[in-house]
mmCIF file of C-alpha atoms in Angstrom:
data_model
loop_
_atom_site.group_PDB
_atom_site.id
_atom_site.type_symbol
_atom_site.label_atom_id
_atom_site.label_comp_id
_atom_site.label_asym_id
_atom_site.label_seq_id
_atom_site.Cartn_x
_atom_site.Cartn_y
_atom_site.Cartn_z
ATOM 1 C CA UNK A 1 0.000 0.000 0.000
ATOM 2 C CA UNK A 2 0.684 3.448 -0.289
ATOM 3 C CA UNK A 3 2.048 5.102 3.136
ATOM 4 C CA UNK A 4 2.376 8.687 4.040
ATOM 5 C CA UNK A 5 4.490 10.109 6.923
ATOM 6 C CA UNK A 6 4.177 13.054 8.711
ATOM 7 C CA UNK A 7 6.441 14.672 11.518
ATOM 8 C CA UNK A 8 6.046 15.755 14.039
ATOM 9 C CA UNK A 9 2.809 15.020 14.853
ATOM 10 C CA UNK A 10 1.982 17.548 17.212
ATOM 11 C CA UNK A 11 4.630 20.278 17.723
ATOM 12 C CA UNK A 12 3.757 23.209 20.658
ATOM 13 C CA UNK A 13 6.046 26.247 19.533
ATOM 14 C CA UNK A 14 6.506 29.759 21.043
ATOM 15 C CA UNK A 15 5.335 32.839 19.084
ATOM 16 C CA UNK A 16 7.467 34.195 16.059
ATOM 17 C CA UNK A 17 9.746 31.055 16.195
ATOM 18 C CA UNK A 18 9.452 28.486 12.934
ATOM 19 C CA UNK A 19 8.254 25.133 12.553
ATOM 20 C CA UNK A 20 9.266 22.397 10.404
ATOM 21 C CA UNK A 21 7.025 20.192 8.985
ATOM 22 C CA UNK A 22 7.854 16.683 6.922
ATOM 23 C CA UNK A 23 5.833 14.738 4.997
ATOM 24 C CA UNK A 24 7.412 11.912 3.297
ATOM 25 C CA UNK A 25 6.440 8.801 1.162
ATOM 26 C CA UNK A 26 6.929 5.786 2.497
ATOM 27 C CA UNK A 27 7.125 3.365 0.067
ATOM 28 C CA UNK A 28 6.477 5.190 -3.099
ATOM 29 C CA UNK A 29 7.852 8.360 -5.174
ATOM 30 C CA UNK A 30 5.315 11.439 -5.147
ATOM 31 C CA UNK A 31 6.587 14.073 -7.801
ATOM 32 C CA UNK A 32 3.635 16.007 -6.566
ATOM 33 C CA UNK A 33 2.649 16.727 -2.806
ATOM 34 C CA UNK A 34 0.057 18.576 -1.374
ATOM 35 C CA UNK A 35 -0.112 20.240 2.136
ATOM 36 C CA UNK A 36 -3.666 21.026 3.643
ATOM 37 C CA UNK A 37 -5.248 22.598 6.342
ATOM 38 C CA UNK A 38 -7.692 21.932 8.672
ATOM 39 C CA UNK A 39 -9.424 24.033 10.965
ATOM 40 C CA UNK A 40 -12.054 22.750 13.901
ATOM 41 C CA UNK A 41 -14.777 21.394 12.649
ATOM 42 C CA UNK A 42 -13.887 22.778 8.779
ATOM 43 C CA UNK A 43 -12.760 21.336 5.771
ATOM 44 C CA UNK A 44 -9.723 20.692 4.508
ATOM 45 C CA UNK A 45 -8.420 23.653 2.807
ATOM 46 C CA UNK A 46 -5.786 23.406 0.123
ATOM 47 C CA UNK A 47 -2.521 25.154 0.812
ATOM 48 C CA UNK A 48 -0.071 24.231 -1.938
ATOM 49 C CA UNK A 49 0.800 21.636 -4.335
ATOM 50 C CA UNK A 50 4.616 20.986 -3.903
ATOM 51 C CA UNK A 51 6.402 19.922 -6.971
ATOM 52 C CA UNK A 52 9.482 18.141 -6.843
ATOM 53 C CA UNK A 53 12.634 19.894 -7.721
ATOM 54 C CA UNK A 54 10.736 23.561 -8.668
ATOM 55 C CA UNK A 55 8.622 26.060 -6.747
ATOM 56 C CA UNK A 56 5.368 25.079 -5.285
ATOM 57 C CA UNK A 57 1.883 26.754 -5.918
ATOM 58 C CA UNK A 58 0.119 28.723 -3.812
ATOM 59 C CA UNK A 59 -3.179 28.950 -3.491
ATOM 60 C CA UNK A 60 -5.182 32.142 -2.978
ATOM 61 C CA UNK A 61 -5.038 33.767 -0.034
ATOM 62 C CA UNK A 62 -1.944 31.710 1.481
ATOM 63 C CA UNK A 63 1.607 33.869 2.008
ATOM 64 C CA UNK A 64 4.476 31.917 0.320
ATOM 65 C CA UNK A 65 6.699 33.568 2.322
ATOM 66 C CA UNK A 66 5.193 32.663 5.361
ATOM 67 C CA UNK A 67 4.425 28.684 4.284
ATOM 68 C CA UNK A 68 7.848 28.069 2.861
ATOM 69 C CA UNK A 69 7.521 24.356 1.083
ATOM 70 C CA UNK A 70 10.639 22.345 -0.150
ATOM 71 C CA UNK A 71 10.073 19.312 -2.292
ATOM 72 C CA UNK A 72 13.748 18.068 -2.430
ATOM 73 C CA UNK A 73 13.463 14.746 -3.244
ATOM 74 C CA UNK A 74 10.495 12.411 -5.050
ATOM 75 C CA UNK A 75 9.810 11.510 -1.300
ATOM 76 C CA UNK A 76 9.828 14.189 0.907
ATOM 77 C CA UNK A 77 8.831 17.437 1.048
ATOM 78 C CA UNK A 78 8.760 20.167 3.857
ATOM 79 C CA UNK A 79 6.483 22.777 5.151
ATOM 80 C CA UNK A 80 8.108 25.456 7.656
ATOM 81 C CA UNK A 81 5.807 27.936 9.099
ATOM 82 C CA UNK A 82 8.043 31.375 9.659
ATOM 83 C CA UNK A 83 7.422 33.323 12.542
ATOM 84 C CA UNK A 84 4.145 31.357 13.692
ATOM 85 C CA UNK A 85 1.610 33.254 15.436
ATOM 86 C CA UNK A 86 -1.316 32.139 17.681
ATOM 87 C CA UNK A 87 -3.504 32.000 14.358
ATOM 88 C CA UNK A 88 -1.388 29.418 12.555
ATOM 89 C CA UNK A 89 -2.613 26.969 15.081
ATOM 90 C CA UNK A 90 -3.814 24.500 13.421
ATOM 91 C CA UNK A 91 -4.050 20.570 11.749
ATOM 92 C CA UNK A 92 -1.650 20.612 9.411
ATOM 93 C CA UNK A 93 -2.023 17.364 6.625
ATOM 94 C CA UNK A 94 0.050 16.466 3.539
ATOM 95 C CA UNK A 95 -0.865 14.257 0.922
ATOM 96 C CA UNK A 96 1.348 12.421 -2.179
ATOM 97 C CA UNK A 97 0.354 11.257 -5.632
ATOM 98 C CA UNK A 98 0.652 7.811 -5.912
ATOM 99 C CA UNK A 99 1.326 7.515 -9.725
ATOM 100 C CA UNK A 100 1.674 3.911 -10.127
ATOM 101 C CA UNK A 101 -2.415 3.615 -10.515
ATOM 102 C CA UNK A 102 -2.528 4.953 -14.331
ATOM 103 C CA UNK A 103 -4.633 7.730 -15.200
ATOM 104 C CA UNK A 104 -6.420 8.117 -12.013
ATOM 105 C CA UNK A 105 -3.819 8.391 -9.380
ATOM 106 C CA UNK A 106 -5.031 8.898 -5.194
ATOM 107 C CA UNK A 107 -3.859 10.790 -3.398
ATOM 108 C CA UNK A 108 -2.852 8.898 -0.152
ATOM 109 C CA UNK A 109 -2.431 11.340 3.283
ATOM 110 C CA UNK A 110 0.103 11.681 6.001
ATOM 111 C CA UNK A 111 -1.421 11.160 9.676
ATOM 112 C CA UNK A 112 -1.307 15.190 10.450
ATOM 113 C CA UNK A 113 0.513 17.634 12.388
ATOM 114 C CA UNK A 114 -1.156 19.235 15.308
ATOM 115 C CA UNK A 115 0.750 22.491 15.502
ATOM 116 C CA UNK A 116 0.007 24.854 18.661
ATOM 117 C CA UNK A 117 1.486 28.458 18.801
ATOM 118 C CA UNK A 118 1.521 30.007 22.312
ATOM 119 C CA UNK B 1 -17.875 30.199 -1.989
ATOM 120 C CA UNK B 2 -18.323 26.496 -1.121
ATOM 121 C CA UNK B 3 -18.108 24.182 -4.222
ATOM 122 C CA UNK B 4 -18.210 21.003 -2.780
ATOM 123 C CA UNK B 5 -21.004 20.687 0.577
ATOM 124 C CA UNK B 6 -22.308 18.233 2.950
ATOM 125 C CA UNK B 7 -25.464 19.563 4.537
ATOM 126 C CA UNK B 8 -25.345 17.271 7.176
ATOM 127 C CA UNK B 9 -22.823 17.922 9.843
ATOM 128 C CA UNK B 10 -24.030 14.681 11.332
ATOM 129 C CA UNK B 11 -25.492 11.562 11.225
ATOM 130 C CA UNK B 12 -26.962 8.666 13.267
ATOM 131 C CA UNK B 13 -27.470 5.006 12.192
ATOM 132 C CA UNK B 14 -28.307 1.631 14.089
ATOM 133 C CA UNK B 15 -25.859 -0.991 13.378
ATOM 134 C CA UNK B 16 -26.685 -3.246 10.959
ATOM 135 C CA UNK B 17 -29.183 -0.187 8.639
ATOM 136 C CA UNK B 18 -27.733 1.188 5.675
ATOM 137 C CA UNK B 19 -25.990 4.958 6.398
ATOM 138 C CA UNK B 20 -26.294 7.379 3.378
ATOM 139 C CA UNK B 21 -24.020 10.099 3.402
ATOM 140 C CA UNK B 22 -24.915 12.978 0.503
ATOM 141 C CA UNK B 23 -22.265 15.639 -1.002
ATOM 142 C CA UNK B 24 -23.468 18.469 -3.496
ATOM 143 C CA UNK B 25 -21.017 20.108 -5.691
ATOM 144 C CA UNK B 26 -21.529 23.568 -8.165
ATOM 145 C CA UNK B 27 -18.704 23.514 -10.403
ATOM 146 C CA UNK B 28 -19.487 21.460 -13.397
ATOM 147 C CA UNK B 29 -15.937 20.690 -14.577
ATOM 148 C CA UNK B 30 -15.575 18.398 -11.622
ATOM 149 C CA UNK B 31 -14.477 15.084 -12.898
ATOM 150 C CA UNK B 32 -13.336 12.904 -10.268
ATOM 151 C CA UNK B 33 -15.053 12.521 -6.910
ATOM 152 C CA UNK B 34 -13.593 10.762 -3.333
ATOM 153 C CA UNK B 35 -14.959 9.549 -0.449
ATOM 154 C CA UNK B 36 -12.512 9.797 2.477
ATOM 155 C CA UNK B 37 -12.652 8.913 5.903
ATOM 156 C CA UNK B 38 -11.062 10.381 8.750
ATOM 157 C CA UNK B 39 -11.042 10.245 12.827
ATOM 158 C CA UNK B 40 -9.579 13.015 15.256
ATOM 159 C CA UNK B 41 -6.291 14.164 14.651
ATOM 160 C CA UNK B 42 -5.522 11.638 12.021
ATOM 161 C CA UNK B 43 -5.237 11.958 8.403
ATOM 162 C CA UNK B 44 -8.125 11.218 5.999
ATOM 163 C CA UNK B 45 -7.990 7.918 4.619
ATOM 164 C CA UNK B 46 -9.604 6.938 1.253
ATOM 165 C CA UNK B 47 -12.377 4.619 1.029
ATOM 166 C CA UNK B 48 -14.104 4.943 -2.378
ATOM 167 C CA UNK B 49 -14.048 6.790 -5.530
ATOM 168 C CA UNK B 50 -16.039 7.521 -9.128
ATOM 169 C CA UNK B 51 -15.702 8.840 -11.793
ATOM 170 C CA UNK B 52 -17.873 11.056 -14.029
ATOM 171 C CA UNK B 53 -18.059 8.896 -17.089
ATOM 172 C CA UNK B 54 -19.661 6.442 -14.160
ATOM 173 C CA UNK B 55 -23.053 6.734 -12.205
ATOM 174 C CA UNK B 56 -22.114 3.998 -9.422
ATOM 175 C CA UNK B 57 -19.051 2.012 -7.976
ATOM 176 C CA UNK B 58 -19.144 -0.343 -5.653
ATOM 177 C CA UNK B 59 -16.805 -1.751 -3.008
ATOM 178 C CA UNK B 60 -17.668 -4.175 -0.934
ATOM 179 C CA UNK B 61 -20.056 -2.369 1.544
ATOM 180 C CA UNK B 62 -19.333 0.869 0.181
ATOM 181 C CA UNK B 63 -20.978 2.354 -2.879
ATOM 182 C CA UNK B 64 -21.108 5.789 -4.478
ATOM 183 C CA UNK B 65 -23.965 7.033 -7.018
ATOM 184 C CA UNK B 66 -23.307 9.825 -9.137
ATOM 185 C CA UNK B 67 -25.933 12.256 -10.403
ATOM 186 C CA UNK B 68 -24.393 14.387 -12.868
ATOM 187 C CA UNK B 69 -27.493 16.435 -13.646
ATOM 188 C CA UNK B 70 -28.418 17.456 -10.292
ATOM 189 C CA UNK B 71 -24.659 17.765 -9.291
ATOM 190 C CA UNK B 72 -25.390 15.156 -6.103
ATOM 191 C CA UNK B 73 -22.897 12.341 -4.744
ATOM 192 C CA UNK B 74 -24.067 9.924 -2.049
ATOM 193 C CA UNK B 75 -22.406 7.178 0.088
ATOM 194 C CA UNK B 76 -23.712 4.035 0.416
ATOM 195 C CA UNK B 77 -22.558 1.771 3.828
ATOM 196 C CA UNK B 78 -24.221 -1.294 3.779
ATOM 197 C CA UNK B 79 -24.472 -2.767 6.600
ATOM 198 C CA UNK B 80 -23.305 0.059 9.080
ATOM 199 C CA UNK B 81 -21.161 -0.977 11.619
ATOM 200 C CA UNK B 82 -19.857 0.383 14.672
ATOM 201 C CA UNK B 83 -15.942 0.763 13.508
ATOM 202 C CA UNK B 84 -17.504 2.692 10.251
ATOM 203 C CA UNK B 85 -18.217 5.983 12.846
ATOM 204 C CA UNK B 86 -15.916 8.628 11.833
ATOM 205 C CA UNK B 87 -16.274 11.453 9.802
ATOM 206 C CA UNK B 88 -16.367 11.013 6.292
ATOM 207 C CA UNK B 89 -15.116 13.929 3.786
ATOM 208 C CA UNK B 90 -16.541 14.253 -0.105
ATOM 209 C CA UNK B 91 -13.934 15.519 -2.171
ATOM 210 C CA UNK B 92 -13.789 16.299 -5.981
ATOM 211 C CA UNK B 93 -11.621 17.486 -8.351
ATOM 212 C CA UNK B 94 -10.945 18.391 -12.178
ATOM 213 C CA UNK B 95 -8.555 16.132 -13.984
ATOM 214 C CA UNK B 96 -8.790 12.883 -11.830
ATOM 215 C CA UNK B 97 -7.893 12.138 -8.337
ATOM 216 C CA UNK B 98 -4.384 13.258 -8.827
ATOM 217 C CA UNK B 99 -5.233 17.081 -8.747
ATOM 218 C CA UNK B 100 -5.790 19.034 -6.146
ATOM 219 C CA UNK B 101 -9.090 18.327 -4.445
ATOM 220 C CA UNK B 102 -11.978 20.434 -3.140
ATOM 221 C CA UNK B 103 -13.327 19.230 0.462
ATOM 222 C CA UNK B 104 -16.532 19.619 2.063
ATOM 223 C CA UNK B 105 -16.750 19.814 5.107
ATOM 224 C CA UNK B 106 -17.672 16.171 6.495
ATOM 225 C CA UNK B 107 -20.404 14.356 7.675
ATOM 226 C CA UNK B 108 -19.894 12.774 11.289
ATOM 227 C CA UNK B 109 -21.496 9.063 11.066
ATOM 228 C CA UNK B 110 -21.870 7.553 14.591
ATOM 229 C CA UNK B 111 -23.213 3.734 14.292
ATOM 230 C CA UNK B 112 -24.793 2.403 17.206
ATOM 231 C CA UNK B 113 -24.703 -1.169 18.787
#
């Protein structure tokens, strides 16, 4: 099957330090990864889709420069949240592209990352 | 603007009864549509899928219909059982499950013993 990592899982940071997040594929290469988030008892809201070896895309409304994503290598790629603040508290989810399947590829997602800003 | 909704926030089955989750989408170009299920402060895990060339798919005791005209999706568990209570996400997308999918914004299924 196809496996999705994620860590940490829950991180507890002070305000206007960064977090690193990871989200790697297990067992699998993901050109493509997508980070999400989720707020209480909302959907889960696209952030980016992170390409491997170029720049990721944004969607509207999220600061690049304050969701910095590096897709290194076909199975991991990073999320760092500069200078967090209170408000970036939040479930923090990462999917990959399992391209093996043919035409219609799943996504398959990491467990989460509870992130808490003080 | 919401282009992908559950109306239901929750729902309540007996064990055993069939649970029929529903999902409404807008934008017509959607092509490819998920079922996902997820509990607390884990990822969402996949559980079903169509697509729109399709009006049903079946998995075991999971099946999705497809209404293209009226833009309607609905989840099938037959029978309901208690390890099926979660919260289950509809999520579509143009251009196959691949692409970047549209969430709504879950359906909480308890099953009772």
């Amino acid at each position: 099957g196809a496996v999705v990592s994620q860590h940490p899982s829950r991180v507890i940071c002070k305000s206007g330090t960064s977090v690193k997040i990871e989200c790697r594929s297990l067992d699998f290469q993901a050109t493509t990864m997508f980070w999400y988030r989720q707020f209480p008892k909302k959907s889960l809201m696209l952030m980016a889709t992170s390409n491997e070896g170029s720049k990721a895309t944004y969607e509207q409304g999220v600061e690049k420069d304050k969701f910095l994503i590096n897709h290194a290598s076909l199975t991991l790629s990073t999320l760092t949240v500069t200078s967090a603040h209170p408000e970036d508290s939040s479930f923090y989810i990462c999917s990959a592209r399992d391209e093996r399947g043919g035409s219609y590829n799943e996504q398959f997602f990491g467990p989460g990352t509870r992130l808490t800003v003080l | 603007d919401q282009q992908v909704k559950q109306n239901s926030p929750s729902l309540s089955v007996q064990e055993g009864r069939i649970s029929i989750l529903n999902c409404d989408y807008t934008n017509s170009m959607f092509d490819y549509f998920l079922w996902y299920k997820k509990y607390p402060a884990e990822g969402p895990t996949f559980l079903i899928s169509i697509s729109s060339i399709k009006d049903k798919n079946e998995d075991g005791r999971f099946t999705v219909f497809l209404n293209k005209s009226a833009k309607h999706l609905s989840l099938h568990i037959v029978p309901s059982q208690p390890g099926d209570s979660a919260v289950y996400f509809c999520a579509a997308s143009v251009g196959g499950g691949s692409e970047k999918l549209v969430f709504g914004k879950g359906t909480k299924l308890t099953v009772n013993p």
